[in-house]
Amino acid sequence: DAKTTQPPSMDCAEGRAANLPCNHSTISGNEYVYWYRQIHSQGPQYIIHGLKNNETNEMASLIITEDRKSSTLILPHATLRDTAVYYCIVSVRGTSYGKLTFGQGTILTVHP
Amino acid sequence: SQTIHQWPATLVQPVGSPLSLECTVEGTSNPNLYWYRQAAGRGLQLLFYSVGIGQISSEVPQNLSASRPQDRQFILSSKKLLLSDSGFYLCAWSSRGSGANVLTFGAGSRLTVL
């Protein structure tokens, strides 16, 4: 699976949009981009995934560049409860089992 | 809806003692099951995964073993714990095919080996 690069930490004011970048310049044509987050002392939580089109769900939006070498996770109105480590992962979809490689992620701190 | 239960939530064990962590999933059948470990200040490491009863794949050599005696039950074990086994253990499940990379994690079991 392709590797990803994320900033180690980011800050965001409560109520503002949080834009978390991810570089995946070696992504293959059949690899999807997945985002998870882990709130302190809890298990990771799936957020969203996409291939090449922008995706949106009740939690976030995912913007993938046209060349697919980078993406941005957008939390439109960040709250204090969004403080967590955010993981960007690329992996082939549709395999018989999930084999996700979690890196160090980005520590997002939302402050009042 | 699907739920995943993991226990115990915390435990403190002496070096050399045995370990058994249990995970069960409700509301789905034939899930993929996973055990991850997170050492202090580090990322998640996949330890084992299972695609069916009695089918266990190990990702890294270690002092631990896993078993899947029933479709929705996954057990992590050790005969003799080492200090390096301390960490946060997470069980997860996913469906097959296109949903295989969408994992739902349990609340975790925090193990301290003294």
Tab-separated table of C-alpha atoms in Angstrom:
chain	number	residue	atom	x	y	z
A	1	ASP	CA	0.000	0.000	0.000
A	2	ALA	CA	1.090	3.552	-0.689
A	3	LYS	CA	2.541	5.569	2.159
A	4	THR	CA	1.023	8.787	3.407
A	5	THR	CA	2.486	11.946	4.892
A	6	GLN	CA	0.565	14.082	7.372
A	7	PRO	CA	1.567	17.057	9.516
A	8	PRO	CA	2.175	15.914	13.083
A	9	SER	CA	-0.153	18.471	14.621
A	10	MET	CA	-2.683	21.186	13.819
A	11	ASP	CA	-4.807	23.647	15.740
A	12	CYS	CA	-8.296	24.853	14.969
A	13	ALA	CA	-10.689	27.258	16.633
A	14	GLU	CA	-14.039	25.900	17.701
A	15	GLY	CA	-16.721	26.555	15.108
A	16	ARG	CA	-14.250	27.003	12.288
A	17	ALA	CA	-13.485	24.528	9.545
A	18	ALA	CA	-10.616	22.133	10.156
A	19	ASN	CA	-8.720	21.201	7.003
A	20	LEU	CA	-6.397	18.239	7.458
A	21	PRO	CA	-4.005	17.563	4.571
A	22	CYS	CA	-2.539	14.262	3.464
A	23	ASN	CA	0.057	13.534	0.805
A	24	HIS	CA	0.017	10.186	-0.980
A	25	SER	CA	2.117	10.805	-4.064
A	26	THR	CA	2.719	7.087	-4.749
A	27	ILE	CA	-0.937	6.097	-4.677
A	28	SER	CA	-1.931	3.451	-7.211
A	29	GLY	CA	-4.934	3.613	-9.476
A	30	ASN	CA	-6.886	1.058	-7.464
A	31	GLU	CA	-6.109	2.457	-4.014
A	32	TYR	CA	-8.666	4.364	-2.014
A	33	VAL	CA	-8.048	7.050	0.590
A	34	TYR	CA	-9.468	6.276	4.047
A	35	TRP	CA	-9.687	8.561	7.055
A	36	TYR	CA	-10.027	7.449	10.648
A	37	ARG	CA	-9.735	9.319	13.911
A	38	GLN	CA	-8.856	8.259	17.423
A	39	ILE	CA	-10.037	10.193	20.407
A	40	HIS	CA	-7.812	9.796	23.432
A	41	SER	CA	-8.076	6.363	25.088
A	42	GLN	CA	-10.671	5.138	22.610
A	43	GLY	CA	-10.558	2.895	19.564
A	44	PRO	CA	-10.242	4.487	16.120
A	45	GLN	CA	-13.405	5.569	14.341
A	46	TYR	CA	-13.967	5.390	10.607
A	47	ILE	CA	-14.768	8.772	9.058
A	48	ILE	CA	-14.883	8.606	5.274
A	49	HIS	CA	-13.186	7.188	2.199
A	50	GLY	CA	-12.942	7.967	-1.503
A	51	LEU	CA	-11.270	7.071	-4.784
A	52	LYS	CA	-11.162	10.206	-6.911
A	53	ASN	CA	-14.402	12.092	-6.491
A	54	ASN	CA	-15.086	14.341	-3.564
A	55	GLU	CA	-17.094	12.662	-0.855
A	56	THR	CA	-19.270	14.000	1.934
A	57	ASN	CA	-21.071	12.372	4.813
A	58	GLU	CA	-22.512	13.482	8.124
A	59	MET	CA	-19.072	13.666	9.701
A	60	ALA	CA	-16.819	15.253	7.120
A	61	SER	CA	-15.933	15.995	3.516
A	62	LEU	CA	-13.042	14.487	1.599
A	63	ILE	CA	-11.441	16.423	-1.220
A	64	ILE	CA	-9.051	14.472	-3.458
A	65	THR	CA	-6.903	16.320	-5.987
A	66	GLU	CA	-7.304	15.501	-9.642
A	67	ASP	CA	-3.930	13.750	-9.804
A	68	ARG	CA	-4.892	11.889	-6.578
A	69	LYS	CA	-1.521	12.644	-5.006
A	70	SER	CA	-3.040	14.456	-2.060
A	71	SER	CA	-6.287	14.888	-0.216
A	72	THR	CA	-7.878	17.045	2.466
A	73	LEU	CA	-10.290	16.027	5.157
A	74	ILE	CA	-12.620	18.852	6.090
A	75	LEU	CA	-14.525	19.085	9.348
A	76	PRO	CA	-16.845	21.978	8.491
A	77	HIS	CA	-17.587	23.214	12.004
A	78	ALA	CA	-15.064	21.810	14.430
A	79	THR	CA	-16.091	21.239	18.038
A	80	LEU	CA	-14.018	20.449	21.105
A	81	ARG	CA	-15.073	16.814	20.712
A	82	ASP	CA	-13.253	16.689	17.380
A	83	THR	CA	-9.912	16.888	19.185
A	84	ALA	CA	-8.262	13.609	18.184
A	85	VAL	CA	-5.543	11.964	16.137
A	86	TYR	CA	-6.570	11.790	12.484
A	87	TYR	CA	-5.170	9.031	10.300
A	88	CYS	CA	-5.014	9.117	6.515
A	89	ILE	CA	-4.573	5.655	4.975
A	90	VAL	CA	-4.458	4.439	1.401
A	91	SER	CA	-5.397	0.874	0.590
A	92	VAL	CA	-6.846	-1.263	-2.119
A	93	ARG	CA	-10.574	-1.681	-1.699
A	94	GLY	CA	-12.439	-4.903	-2.143
A	95	THR	CA	-9.907	-7.294	-0.707
A	96	SER	CA	-10.985	-10.227	1.377
A	97	TYR	CA	-9.921	-8.501	4.573
A	98	GLY	CA	-8.925	-5.044	5.705
A	99	LYS	CA	-5.220	-4.504	6.038
A	100	LEU	CA	-4.837	-0.910	7.112
A	101	THR	CA	-1.488	0.575	8.070
A	102	PHE	CA	-1.943	3.305	10.640
A	103	GLY	CA	0.865	5.847	10.715
A	104	GLN	CA	1.400	8.557	13.306
A	105	GLY	CA	-1.454	10.708	12.024
A	106	THR	CA	-2.178	14.355	12.750
A	107	ILE	CA	-3.041	15.474	16.251
A	108	LEU	CA	-5.861	17.977	15.821
A	109	THR	CA	-6.504	20.226	18.780
A	110	VAL	CA	-9.699	22.245	18.711
A	111	HIS	CA	-9.587	25.140	21.147
A	112	PRO	CA	-12.339	27.429	22.424
B	1	SER	CA	-27.262	-2.569	14.463
B	2	GLN	CA	-23.830	-4.054	14.936
B	3	THR	CA	-21.985	-3.790	18.208
B	4	ILE	CA	-18.593	-4.962	19.352
B	5	HIS	CA	-17.744	-5.834	22.923
B	6	GLN	CA	-14.278	-6.171	24.316
B	7	TRP	CA	-13.189	-7.112	27.831
B	8	PRO	CA	-11.664	-6.635	30.246
B	9	ALA	CA	-11.260	-2.893	29.824
B	10	THR	CA	-8.143	-2.721	31.963
B	11	LEU	CA	-5.893	-5.246	33.611
B	12	VAL	CA	-2.576	-5.355	35.403
B	13	GLN	CA	-0.684	-8.606	35.140
B	14	PRO	CA	2.697	-9.792	36.456
B	15	VAL	CA	5.408	-10.880	34.072
B	16	GLY	CA	5.062	-14.568	33.255
B	17	SER	CA	1.339	-14.742	33.890
B	18	PRO	CA	-1.172	-15.823	31.230
B	19	LEU	CA	-3.468	-13.496	29.306
B	20	SER	CA	-6.876	-13.804	27.750
B	21	LEU	CA	-8.690	-10.918	26.073
B	22	GLU	CA	-12.067	-11.556	24.551
B	23	CYS	CA	-13.993	-9.834	21.804
B	24	THR	CA	-17.492	-10.526	20.522
B	25	VAL	CA	-19.499	-8.961	17.738
B	26	GLU	CA	-23.270	-8.761	17.558
B	27	GLY	CA	-25.627	-7.979	14.723
B	28	THR	CA	-23.592	-9.378	11.859
B	29	SER	CA	-22.478	-12.731	10.579
B	30	ASN	CA	-19.249	-13.961	9.049
B	31	PRO	CA	-17.263	-10.808	9.909
B	32	ASN	CA	-13.563	-10.276	9.460
B	33	LEU	CA	-12.026	-9.900	12.903
B	34	TYR	CA	-8.833	-8.136	13.899
B	35	TRP	CA	-6.553	-7.587	16.902
B	36	TYR	CA	-4.444	-4.420	16.953
B	37	ARG	CA	-1.999	-3.204	19.579
B	38	GLN	CA	-1.016	0.350	20.360
B	39	ALA	CA	2.070	0.838	22.502
B	40	ALA	CA	2.360	4.059	24.473
B	41	GLY	CA	2.904	7.015	22.138
B	42	ARG	CA	2.966	4.860	19.039
B	43	GLY	CA	0.702	3.952	16.145
B	44	LEU	CA	-1.552	0.941	15.786
B	45	GLN	CA	0.004	-2.349	14.830
B	46	LEU	CA	-2.045	-5.161	13.324
B	47	LEU	CA	-1.377	-8.355	15.255
B	48	PHE	CA	-3.858	-10.887	13.898
B	49	TYR	CA	-6.778	-11.076	11.549
B	50	SER	CA	-9.333	-13.781	10.868
B	51	VAL	CA	-11.643	-14.321	7.908
B	52	GLY	CA	-13.479	-17.283	9.429
B	53	ILE	CA	-13.773	-19.757	12.293
B	54	GLY	CA	-10.415	-21.310	13.035
B	55	GLN	CA	-8.662	-19.177	10.403
B	56	ILE	CA	-6.017	-16.974	11.985
B	57	SER	CA	-3.314	-14.984	10.240
B	58	SER	CA	-0.462	-13.461	12.193
B	59	GLU	CA	1.141	-10.244	11.026
B	60	VAL	CA	4.147	-10.163	13.315
B	61	PRO	CA	6.037	-12.792	15.318
B	62	GLN	CA	5.371	-12.325	18.999
B	63	ASN	CA	4.495	-13.755	22.330
B	64	LEU	CA	0.773	-13.727	21.602
B	65	SER	CA	-1.718	-16.003	19.877
B	66	ALA	CA	-5.288	-15.623	18.693
B	67	SER	CA	-8.210	-17.956	18.288
B	68	ARG	CA	-11.666	-17.765	16.773
B	69	PRO	CA	-13.752	-20.545	18.282
B	70	GLN	CA	-17.051	-19.098	17.048
B	71	ASP	CA	-18.070	-16.913	14.130
B	72	ARG	CA	-18.338	-13.740	16.196
B	73	GLN	CA	-15.800	-14.425	18.936
B	74	PHE	CA	-12.131	-13.535	18.817
B	75	ILE	CA	-9.706	-14.244	21.647
B	76	LEU	CA	-6.183	-12.954	22.208
B	77	SER	CA	-3.986	-15.042	24.485
B	78	SER	CA	-0.551	-15.436	25.918
B	79	LYS	CA	0.907	-18.211	28.025
B	80	LYS	CA	3.557	-16.006	29.637
B	81	LEU	CA	3.410	-12.237	29.461
B	82	LEU	CA	6.471	-10.093	28.859
B	83	LEU	CA	6.973	-6.482	29.896
B	84	SER	CA	6.898	-5.564	26.216
B	85	ASP	CA	3.339	-6.897	25.933
B	86	SER	CA	2.039	-3.831	27.763
B	87	GLY	CA	-0.207	-1.692	25.589
B	88	PHE	CA	-3.678	-0.857	24.408
B	89	TYR	CA	-5.284	-3.794	22.621
B	90	LEU	CA	-8.071	-3.167	20.182
B	91	CYS	CA	-10.421	-5.624	18.569
B	92	ALA	CA	-12.177	-4.666	15.341
B	93	TRP	CA	-14.494	-6.144	12.743
B	94	SER	CA	-15.305	-5.458	9.131
B	95	SER	CA	-17.432	-6.941	6.422
B	96	ARG	CA	-16.025	-8.576	3.312
B	97	GLY	CA	-15.410	-7.218	-0.149
B	98	SER	CA	-15.849	-3.500	-0.691
B	99	GLY	CA	-16.396	-2.881	3.025
B	100	ALA	CA	-13.322	-4.744	4.185
B	101	ASN	CA	-11.381	-1.579	4.942
B	102	VAL	CA	-14.160	0.004	6.989
B	103	LEU	CA	-13.296	-1.242	10.444
B	104	THR	CA	-15.353	-0.808	13.581
B	105	PHE	CA	-13.230	-0.894	16.699
B	106	GLY	CA	-14.062	-1.893	20.218
B	107	ALA	CA	-13.355	0.275	23.226
B	108	GLY	CA	-10.024	-1.416	23.856
B	109	SER	CA	-8.289	-3.283	26.665
B	110	ARG	CA	-5.419	-1.558	28.421
B	111	LEU	CA	-2.844	-4.063	29.608
B	112	THR	CA	-0.028	-3.233	32.022
B	113	VAL	CA	2.557	-5.913	32.638
B	114	LEU	CA	4.637	-5.388	35.776
